[in-house]
PDB file of C-alpha atoms in Angstrom:
ATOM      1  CA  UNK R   1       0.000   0.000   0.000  1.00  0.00           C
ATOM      2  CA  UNK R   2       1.563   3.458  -1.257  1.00  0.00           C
ATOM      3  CA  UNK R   3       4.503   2.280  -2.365  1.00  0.00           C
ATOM      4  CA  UNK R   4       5.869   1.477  -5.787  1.00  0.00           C
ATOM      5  CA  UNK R   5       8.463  -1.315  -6.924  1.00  0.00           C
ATOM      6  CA  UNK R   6      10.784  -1.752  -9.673  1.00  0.00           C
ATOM      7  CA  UNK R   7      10.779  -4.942 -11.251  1.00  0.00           C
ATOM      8  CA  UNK R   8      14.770  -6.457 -12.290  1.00  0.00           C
ATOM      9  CA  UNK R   9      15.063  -9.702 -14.250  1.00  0.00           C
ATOM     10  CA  UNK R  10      17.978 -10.558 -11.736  1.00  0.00           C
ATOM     11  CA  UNK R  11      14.295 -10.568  -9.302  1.00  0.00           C
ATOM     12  CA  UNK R  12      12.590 -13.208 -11.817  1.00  0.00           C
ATOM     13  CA  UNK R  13      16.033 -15.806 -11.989  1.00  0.00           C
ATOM     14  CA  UNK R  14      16.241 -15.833  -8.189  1.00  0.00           C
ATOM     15  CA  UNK R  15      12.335 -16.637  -7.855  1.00  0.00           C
ATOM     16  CA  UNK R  16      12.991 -19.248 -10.761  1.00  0.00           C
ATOM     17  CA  UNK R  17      16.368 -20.622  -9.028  1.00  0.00           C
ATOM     18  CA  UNK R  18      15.213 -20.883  -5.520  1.00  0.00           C
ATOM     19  CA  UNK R  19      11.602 -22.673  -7.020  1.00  0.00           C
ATOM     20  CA  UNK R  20      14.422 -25.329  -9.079  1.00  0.00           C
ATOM     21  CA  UNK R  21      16.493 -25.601  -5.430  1.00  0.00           C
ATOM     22  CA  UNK R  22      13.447 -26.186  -3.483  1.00  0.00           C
ATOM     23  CA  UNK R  23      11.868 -28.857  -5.999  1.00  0.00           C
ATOM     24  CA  UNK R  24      15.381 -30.719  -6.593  1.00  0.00           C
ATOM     25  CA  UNK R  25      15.825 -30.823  -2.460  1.00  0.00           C
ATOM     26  CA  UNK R  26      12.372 -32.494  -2.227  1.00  0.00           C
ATOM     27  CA  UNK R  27      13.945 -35.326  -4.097  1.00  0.00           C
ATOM     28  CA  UNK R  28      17.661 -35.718  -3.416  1.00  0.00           C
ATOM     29  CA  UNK R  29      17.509 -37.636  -0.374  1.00  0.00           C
ATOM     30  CA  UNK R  30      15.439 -40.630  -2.493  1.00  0.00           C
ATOM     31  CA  UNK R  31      18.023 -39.471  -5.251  1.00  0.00           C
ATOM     32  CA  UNK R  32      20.912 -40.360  -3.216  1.00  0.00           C
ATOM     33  CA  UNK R  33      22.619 -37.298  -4.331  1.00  0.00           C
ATOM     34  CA  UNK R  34      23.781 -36.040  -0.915  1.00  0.00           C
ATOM     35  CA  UNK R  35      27.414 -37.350   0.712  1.00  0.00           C
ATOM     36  CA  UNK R  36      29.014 -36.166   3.423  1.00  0.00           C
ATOM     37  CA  UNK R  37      32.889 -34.756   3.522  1.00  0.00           C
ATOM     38  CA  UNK R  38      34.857 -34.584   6.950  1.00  0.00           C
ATOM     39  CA  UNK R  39      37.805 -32.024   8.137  1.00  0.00           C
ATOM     40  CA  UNK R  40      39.789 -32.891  10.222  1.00  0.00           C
ATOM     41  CA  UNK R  41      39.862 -31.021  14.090  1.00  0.00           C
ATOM     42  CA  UNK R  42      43.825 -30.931  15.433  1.00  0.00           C
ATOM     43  CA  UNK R  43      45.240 -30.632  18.675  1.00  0.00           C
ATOM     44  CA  UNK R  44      47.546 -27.574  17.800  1.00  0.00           C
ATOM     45  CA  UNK R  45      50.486 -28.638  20.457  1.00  0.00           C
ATOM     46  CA  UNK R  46      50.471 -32.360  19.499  1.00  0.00           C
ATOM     47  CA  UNK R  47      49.127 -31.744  15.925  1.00  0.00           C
ATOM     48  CA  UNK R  48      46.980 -35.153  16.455  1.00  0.00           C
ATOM     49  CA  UNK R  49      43.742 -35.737  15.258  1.00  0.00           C
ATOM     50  CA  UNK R  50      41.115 -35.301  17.900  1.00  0.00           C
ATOM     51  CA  UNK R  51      37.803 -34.808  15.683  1.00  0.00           C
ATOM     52  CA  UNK R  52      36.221 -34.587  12.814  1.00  0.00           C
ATOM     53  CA  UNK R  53      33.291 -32.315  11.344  1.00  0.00           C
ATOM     54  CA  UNK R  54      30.762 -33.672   8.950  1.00  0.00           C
ATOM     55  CA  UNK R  55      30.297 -31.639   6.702  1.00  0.00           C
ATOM     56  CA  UNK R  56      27.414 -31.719   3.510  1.00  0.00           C
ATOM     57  CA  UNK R  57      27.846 -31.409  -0.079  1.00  0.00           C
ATOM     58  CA  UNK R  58      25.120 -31.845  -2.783  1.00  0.00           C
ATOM     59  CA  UNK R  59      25.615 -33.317  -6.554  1.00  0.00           C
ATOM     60  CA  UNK R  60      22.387 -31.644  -7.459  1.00  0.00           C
ATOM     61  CA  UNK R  61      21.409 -32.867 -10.749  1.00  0.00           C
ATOM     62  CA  UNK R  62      21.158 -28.486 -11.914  1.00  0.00           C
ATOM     63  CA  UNK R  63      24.694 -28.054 -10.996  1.00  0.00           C
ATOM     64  CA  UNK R  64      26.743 -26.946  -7.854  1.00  0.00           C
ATOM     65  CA  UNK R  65      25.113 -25.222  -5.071  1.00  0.00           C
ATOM     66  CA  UNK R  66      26.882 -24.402  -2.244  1.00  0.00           C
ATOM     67  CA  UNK R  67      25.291 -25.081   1.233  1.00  0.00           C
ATOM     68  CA  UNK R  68      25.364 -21.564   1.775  1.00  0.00           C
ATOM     69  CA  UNK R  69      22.508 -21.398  -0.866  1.00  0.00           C
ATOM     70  CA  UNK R  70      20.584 -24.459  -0.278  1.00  0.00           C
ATOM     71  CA  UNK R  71      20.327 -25.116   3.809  1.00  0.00           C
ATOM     72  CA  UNK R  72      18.899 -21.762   4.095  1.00  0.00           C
ATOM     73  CA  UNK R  73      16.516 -23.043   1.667  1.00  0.00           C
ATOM     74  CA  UNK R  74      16.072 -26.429   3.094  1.00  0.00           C
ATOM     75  CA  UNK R  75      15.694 -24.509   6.355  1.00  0.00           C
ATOM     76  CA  UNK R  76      12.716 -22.624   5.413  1.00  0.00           C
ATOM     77  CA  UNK R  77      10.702 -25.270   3.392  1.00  0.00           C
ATOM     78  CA  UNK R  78      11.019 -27.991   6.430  1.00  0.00           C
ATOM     79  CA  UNK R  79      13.308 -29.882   4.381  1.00  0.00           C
ATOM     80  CA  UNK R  80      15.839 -29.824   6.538  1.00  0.00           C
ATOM     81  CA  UNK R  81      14.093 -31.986   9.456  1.00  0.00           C
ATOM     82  CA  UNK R  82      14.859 -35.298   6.970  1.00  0.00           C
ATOM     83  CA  UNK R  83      17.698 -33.983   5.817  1.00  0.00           C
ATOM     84  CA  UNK R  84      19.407 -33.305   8.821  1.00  0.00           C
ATOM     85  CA  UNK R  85      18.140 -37.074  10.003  1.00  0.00           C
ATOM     86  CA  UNK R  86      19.861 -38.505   7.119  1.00  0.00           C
ATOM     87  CA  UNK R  87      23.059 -36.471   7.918  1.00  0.00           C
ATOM     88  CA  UNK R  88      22.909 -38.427  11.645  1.00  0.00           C
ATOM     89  CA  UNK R  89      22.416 -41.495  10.073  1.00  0.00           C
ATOM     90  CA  UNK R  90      25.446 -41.093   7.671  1.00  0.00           C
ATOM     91  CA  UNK R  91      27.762 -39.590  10.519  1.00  0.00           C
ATOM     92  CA  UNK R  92      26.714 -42.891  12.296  1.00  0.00           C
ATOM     93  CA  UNK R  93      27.384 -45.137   9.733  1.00  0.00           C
ATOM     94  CA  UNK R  94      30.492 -43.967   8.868  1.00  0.00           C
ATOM     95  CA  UNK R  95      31.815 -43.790  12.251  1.00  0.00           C
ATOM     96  CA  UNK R  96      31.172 -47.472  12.534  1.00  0.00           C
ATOM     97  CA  UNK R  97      32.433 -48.273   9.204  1.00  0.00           C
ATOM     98  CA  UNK R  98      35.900 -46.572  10.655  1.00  0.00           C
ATOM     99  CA  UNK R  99      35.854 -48.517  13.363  1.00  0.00           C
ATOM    100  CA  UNK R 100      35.837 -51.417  11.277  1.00  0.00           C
ATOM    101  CA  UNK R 101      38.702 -50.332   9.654  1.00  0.00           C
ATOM    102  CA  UNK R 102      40.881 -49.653  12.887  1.00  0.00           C
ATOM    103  CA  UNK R 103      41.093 -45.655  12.056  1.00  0.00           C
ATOM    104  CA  UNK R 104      41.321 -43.488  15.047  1.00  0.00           C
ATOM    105  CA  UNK R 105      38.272 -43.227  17.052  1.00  0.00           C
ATOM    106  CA  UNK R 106      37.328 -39.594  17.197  1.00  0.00           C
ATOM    107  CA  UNK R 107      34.365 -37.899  17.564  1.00  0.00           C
ATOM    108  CA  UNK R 108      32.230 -37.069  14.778  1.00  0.00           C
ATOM    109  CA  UNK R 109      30.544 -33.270  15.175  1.00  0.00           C
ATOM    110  CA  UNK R 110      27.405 -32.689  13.045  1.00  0.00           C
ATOM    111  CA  UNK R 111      25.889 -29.326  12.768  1.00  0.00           C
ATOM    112  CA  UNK R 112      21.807 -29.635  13.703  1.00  0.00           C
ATOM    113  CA  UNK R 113      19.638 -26.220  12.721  1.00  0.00           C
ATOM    114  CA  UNK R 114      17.389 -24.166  14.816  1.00  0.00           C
ATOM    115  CA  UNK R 115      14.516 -25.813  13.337  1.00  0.00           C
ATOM    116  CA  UNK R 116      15.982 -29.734  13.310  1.00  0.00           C
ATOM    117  CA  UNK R 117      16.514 -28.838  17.513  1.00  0.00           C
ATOM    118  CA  UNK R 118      12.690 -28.394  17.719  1.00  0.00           C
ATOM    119  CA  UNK R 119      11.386 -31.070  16.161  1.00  0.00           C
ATOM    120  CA  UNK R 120       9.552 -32.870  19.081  1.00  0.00           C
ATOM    121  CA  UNK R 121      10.389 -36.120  18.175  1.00  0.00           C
ATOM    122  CA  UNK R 122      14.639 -35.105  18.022  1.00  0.00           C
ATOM    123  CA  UNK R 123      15.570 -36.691  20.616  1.00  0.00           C
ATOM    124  CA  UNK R 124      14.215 -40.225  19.709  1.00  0.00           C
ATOM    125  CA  UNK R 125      15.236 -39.848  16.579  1.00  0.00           C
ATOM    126  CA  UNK R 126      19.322 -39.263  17.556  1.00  0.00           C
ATOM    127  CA  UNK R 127      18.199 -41.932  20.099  1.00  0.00           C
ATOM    128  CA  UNK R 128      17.265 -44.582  17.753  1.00  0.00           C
ATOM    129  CA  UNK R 129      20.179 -43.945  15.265  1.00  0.00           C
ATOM    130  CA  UNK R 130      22.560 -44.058  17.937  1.00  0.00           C
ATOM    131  CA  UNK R 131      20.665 -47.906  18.745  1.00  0.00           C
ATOM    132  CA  UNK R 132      20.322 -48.834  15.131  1.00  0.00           C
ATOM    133  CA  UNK R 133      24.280 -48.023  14.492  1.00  0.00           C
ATOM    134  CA  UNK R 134      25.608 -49.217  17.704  1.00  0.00           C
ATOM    135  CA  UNK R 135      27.529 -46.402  17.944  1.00  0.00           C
ATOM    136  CA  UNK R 136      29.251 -45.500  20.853  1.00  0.00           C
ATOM    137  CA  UNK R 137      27.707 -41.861  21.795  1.00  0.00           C
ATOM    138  CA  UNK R 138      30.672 -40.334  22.956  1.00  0.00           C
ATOM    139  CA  UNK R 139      32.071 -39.923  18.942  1.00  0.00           C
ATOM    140  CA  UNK R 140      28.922 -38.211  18.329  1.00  0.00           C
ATOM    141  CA  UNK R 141      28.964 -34.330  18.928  1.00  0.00           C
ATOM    142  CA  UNK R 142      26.463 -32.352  17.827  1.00  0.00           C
ATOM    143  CA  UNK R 143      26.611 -28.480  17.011  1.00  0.00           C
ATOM    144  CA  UNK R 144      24.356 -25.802  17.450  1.00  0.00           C
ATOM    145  CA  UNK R 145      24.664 -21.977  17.180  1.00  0.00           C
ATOM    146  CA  UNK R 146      23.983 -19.812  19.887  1.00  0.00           C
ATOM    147  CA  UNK R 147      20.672 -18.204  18.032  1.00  0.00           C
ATOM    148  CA  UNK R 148      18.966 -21.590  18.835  1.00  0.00           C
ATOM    149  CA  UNK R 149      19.386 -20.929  22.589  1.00  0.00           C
ATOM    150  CA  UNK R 150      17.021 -17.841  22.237  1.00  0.00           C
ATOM    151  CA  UNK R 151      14.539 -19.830  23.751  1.00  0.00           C
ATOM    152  CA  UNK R 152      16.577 -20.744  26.810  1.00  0.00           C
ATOM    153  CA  UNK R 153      13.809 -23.099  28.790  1.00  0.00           C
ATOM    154  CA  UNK R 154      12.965 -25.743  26.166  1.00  0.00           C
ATOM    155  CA  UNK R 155      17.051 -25.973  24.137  1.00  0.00           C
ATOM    156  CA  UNK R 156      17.939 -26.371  27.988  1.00  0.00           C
ATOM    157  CA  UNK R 157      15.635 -29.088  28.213  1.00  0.00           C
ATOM    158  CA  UNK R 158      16.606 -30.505  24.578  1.00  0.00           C
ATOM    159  CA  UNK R 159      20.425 -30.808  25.568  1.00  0.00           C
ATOM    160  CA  UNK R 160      19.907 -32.289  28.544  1.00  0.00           C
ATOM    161  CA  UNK R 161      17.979 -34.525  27.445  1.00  0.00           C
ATOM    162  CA  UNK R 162      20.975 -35.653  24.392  1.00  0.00           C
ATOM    163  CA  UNK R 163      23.661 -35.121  27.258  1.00  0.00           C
ATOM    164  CA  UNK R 164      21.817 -37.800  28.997  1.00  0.00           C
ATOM    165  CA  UNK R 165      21.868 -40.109  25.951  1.00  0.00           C
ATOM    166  CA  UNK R 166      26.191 -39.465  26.029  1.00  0.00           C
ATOM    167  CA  UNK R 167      26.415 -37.425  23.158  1.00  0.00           C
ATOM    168  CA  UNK R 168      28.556 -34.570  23.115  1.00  0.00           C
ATOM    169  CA  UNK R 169      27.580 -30.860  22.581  1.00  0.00           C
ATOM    170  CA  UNK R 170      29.505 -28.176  20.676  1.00  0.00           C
ATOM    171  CA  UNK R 171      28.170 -24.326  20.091  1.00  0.00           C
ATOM    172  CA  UNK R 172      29.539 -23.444  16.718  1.00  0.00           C
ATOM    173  CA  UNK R 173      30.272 -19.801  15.766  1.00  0.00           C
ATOM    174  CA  UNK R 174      30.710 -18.903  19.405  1.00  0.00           C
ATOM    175  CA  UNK R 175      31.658 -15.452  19.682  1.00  0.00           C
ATOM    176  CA  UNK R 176      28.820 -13.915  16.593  1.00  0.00           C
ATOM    177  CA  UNK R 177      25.374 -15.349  18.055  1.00  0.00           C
ATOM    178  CA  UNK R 178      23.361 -13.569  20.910  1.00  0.00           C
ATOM    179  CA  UNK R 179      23.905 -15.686  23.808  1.00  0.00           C
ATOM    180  CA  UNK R 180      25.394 -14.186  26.920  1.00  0.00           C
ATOM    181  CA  UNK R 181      28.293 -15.259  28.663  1.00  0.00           C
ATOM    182  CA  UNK R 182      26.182 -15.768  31.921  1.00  0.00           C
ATOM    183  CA  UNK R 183      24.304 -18.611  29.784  1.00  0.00           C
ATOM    184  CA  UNK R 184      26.909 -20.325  28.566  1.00  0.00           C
ATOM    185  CA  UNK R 185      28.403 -20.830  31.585  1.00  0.00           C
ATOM    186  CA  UNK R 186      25.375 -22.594  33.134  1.00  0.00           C
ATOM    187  CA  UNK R 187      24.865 -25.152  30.538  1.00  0.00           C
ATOM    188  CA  UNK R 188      26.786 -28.159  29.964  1.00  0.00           C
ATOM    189  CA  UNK R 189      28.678 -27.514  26.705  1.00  0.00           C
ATOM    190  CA  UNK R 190      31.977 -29.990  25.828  1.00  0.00           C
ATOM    191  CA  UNK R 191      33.073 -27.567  23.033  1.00  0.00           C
ATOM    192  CA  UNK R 192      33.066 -24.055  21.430  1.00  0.00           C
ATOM    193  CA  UNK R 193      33.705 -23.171  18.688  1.00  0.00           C
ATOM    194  CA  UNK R 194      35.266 -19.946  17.962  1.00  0.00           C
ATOM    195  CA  UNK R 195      34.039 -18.294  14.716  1.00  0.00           C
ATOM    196  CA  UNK R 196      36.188 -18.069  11.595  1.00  0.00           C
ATOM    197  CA  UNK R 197      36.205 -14.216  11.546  1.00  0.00           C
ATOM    198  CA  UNK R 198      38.454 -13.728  14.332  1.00  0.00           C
ATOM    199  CA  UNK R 199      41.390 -15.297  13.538  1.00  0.00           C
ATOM    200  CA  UNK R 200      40.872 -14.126   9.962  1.00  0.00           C
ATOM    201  CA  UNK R 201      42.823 -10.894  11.359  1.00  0.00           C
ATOM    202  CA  UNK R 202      44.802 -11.747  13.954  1.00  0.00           C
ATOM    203  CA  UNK R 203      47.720 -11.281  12.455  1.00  0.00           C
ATOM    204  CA  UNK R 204      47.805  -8.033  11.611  1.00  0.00           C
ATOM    205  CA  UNK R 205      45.230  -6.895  14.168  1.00  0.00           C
ATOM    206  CA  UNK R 206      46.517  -6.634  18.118  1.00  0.00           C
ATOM    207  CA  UNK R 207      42.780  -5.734  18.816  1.00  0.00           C
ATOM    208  CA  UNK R 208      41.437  -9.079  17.146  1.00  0.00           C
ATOM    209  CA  UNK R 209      44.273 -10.799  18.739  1.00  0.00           C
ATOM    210  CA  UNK R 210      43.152 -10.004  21.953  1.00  0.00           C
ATOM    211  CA  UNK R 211      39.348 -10.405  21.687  1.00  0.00           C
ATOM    212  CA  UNK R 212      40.642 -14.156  20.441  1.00  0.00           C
ATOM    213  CA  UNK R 213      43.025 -14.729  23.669  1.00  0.00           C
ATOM    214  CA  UNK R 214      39.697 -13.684  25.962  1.00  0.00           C
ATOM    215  CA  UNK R 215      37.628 -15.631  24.531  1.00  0.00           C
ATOM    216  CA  UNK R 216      39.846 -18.946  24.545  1.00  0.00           C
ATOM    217  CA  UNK R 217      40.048 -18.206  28.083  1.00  0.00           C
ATOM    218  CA  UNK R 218      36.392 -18.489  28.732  1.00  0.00           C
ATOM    219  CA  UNK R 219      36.734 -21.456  26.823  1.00  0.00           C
ATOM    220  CA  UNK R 220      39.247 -22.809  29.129  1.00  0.00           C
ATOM    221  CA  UNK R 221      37.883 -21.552  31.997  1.00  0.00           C
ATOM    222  CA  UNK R 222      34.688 -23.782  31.494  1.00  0.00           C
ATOM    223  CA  UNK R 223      36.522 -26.808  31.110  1.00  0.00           C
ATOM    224  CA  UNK R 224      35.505 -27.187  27.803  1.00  0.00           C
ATOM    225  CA  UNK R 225      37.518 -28.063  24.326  1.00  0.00           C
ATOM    226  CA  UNK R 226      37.994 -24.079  22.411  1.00  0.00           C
ATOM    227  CA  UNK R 227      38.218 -25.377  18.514  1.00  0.00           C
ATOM    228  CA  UNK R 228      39.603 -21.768  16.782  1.00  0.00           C
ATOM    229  CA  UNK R 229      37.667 -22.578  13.116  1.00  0.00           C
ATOM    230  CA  UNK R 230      39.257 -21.455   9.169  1.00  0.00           C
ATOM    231  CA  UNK R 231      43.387 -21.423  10.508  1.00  0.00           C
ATOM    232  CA  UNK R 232      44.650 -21.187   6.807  1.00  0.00           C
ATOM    233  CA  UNK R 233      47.930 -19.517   7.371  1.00  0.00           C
ATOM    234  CA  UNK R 234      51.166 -21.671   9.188  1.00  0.00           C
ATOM    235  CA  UNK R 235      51.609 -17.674  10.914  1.00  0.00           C
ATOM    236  CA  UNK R 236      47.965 -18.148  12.574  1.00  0.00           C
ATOM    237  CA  UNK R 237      48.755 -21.624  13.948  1.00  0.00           C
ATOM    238  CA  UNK R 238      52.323 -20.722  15.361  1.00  0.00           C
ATOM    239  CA  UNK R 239      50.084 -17.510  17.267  1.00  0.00           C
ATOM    240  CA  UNK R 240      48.330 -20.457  19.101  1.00  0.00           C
ATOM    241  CA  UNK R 241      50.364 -23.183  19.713  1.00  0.00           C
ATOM    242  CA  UNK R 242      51.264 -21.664  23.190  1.00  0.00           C
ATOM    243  CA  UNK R 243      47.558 -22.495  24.160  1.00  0.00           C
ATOM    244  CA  UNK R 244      45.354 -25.397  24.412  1.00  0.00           C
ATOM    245  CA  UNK R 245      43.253 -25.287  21.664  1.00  0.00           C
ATOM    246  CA  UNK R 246      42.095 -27.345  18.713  1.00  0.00           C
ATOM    247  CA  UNK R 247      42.791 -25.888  15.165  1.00  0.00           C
ATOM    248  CA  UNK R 248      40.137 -26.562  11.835  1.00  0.00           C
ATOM    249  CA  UNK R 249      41.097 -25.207   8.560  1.00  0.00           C
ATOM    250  CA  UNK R 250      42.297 -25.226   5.225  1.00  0.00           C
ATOM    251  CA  UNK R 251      45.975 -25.276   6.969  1.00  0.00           C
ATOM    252  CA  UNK R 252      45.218 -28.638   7.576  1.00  0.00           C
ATOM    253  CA  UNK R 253      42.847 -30.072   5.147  1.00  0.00           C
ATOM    254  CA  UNK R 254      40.057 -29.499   3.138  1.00  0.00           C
ATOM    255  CA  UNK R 255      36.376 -31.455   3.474  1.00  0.00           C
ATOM    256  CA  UNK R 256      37.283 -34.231   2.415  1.00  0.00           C
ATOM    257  CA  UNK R 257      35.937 -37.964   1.267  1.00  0.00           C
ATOM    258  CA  UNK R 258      35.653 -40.748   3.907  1.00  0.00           C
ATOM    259  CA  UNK R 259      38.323 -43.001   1.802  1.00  0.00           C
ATOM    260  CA  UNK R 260      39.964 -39.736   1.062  1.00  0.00           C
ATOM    261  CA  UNK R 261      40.571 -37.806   4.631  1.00  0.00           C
ATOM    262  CA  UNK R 262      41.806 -41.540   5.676  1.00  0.00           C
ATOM    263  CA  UNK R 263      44.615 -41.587   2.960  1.00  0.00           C
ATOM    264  CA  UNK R 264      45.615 -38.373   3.563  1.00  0.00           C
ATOM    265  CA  UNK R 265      45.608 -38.557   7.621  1.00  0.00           C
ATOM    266  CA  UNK R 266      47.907 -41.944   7.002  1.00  0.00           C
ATOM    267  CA  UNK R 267      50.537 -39.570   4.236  1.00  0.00           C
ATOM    268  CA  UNK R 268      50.151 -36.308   6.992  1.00  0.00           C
ATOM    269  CA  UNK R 269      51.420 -39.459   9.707  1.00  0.00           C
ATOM    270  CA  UNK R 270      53.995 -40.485   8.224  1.00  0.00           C
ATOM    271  CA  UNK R 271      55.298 -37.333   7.326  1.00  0.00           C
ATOM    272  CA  UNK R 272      55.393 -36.140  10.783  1.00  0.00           C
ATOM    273  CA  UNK R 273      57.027 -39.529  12.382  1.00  0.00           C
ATOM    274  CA  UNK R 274      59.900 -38.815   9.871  1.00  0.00           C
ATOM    275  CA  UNK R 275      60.291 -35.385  10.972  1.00  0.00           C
ATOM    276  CA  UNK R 276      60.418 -36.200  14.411  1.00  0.00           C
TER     277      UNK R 276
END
């Protein structure tokens, strides 16, 4: 009402892109068309592999699309619920399947959305998968951001309930959400996650620098495990090997394949024994 609009063609191909995205999502999961890739979580001082983070890629049959692009989508359509269940499932699976093959047991984090962490019927369903798999709970972590504990009573009740069930809980992007410090300190969290964007400038920011030392210290200072996310740079991994934290990033690998991640964590062994 009283206004006016200008209509762009670039207004018509993201209507007709997001309707394509929305329709192919409906069907990839029967399709088969979603795998997951894992990066590998290091202890910085030791440079050993303590965890893994599951991460999901899509060979959509109308080309590549990011997640970026299509969990936001997924998100808001409801598509994500089954989604998100098949990405537990797979986690699962391929944790056993690792076990099988003697590789290092490590925990296995999997990033659940606002909207997967209200479904009602959550907690059965990581229950049941856990049960079906005969996984052992403690190499399951699952990650949430702090927007999903906006609604303090029932994520309190939601974690305790999966803490209860022995499977580990991360906050990702800790440090960018709306959570205060006072909350996170009264719920039982085994891991944050410290968002990409701070050490993007650590090195040539003192003020970023310290913002990242304080908040590895409440990290510490709740007993928990302080993973600093997108190290890239050797410089930003020699800044933190002084302190007990776990490094994720390009400066150590990619996402990569199951068969993949193993072949290279075997070459990245070796290399080190014969350096040391």
């Amino acid at each position: 009402k009283n206004t006016y609009q200008f209509f762009t063609e670039a207004l018509n191909e993201q209507a007709i892109r997001r309707a394509q995205i929305e329709g192919a999502l409906r069907k990839a999961i029967e399709q088969k068309e979603f795998v997951l890739n894992y990066q590998p979580q290091v202890d910085i001082q030791t440079g050993r592999l303590v965890g893994l983070e599951a991460l999901l890629r899509w060979h959509s049959p109308i080309g590549h699309i990011s997640p970026n692009e299509f969990i936001p989508i997924a998100e808001k359509t409801g598509c994500i619920v089954p989604i998100g269940e098949w990405v537990l499932k797979e986690a699962c699976r391929q944790i056993k399947e690792w076990e099988k093959q003697g590789f290092p047991n490590v925990k296995v984090s999997v990033n659940v959305s606002a909207r997967q962490f209200k479904d009602p019927e959550f907690i059965l369903k990581v229950k049941t998968i856990i049960e079906s798999y005969k996984v052992n709970p403690q190499y399951l972590e699952i990650e949430i951001t702090e927007t999903v504990m906006l609604n303090v009573e029932e994520s309190l009740q939601v974690i305790d309930a999966l803490k209860k069930l022995g499977v580990r809980m991360a906050i990702d992007d800790f440090g960018t959400g709306y959570s205060s410090l006072n909350l996170i300190s009264n719920i039982e969290f085994d891991t944050l996650k410290i968002d990409k964007s701070l050490i993007d400038h650590v090195i040539d920011s003192q003020r970023n620098w310290s913002l990242m030392k304080a908040v590895i210290s409440v990290g510490n200072s709740l007993s928990t495990h302080v993973i600093i996310e997108g190290i890239e740079l050797q410089k930003q991994m020699e800044l933190l090997k002084d302190y007990a934290v776990i490094g994720q990033g390009y400066y150590y690998s990619r996402p990569l394949p199951p068969d993949e991640l193993v072949r290279h964590w075997d070459q990245r062994n070796a290399l080190w024994k014969a350096n040391h």
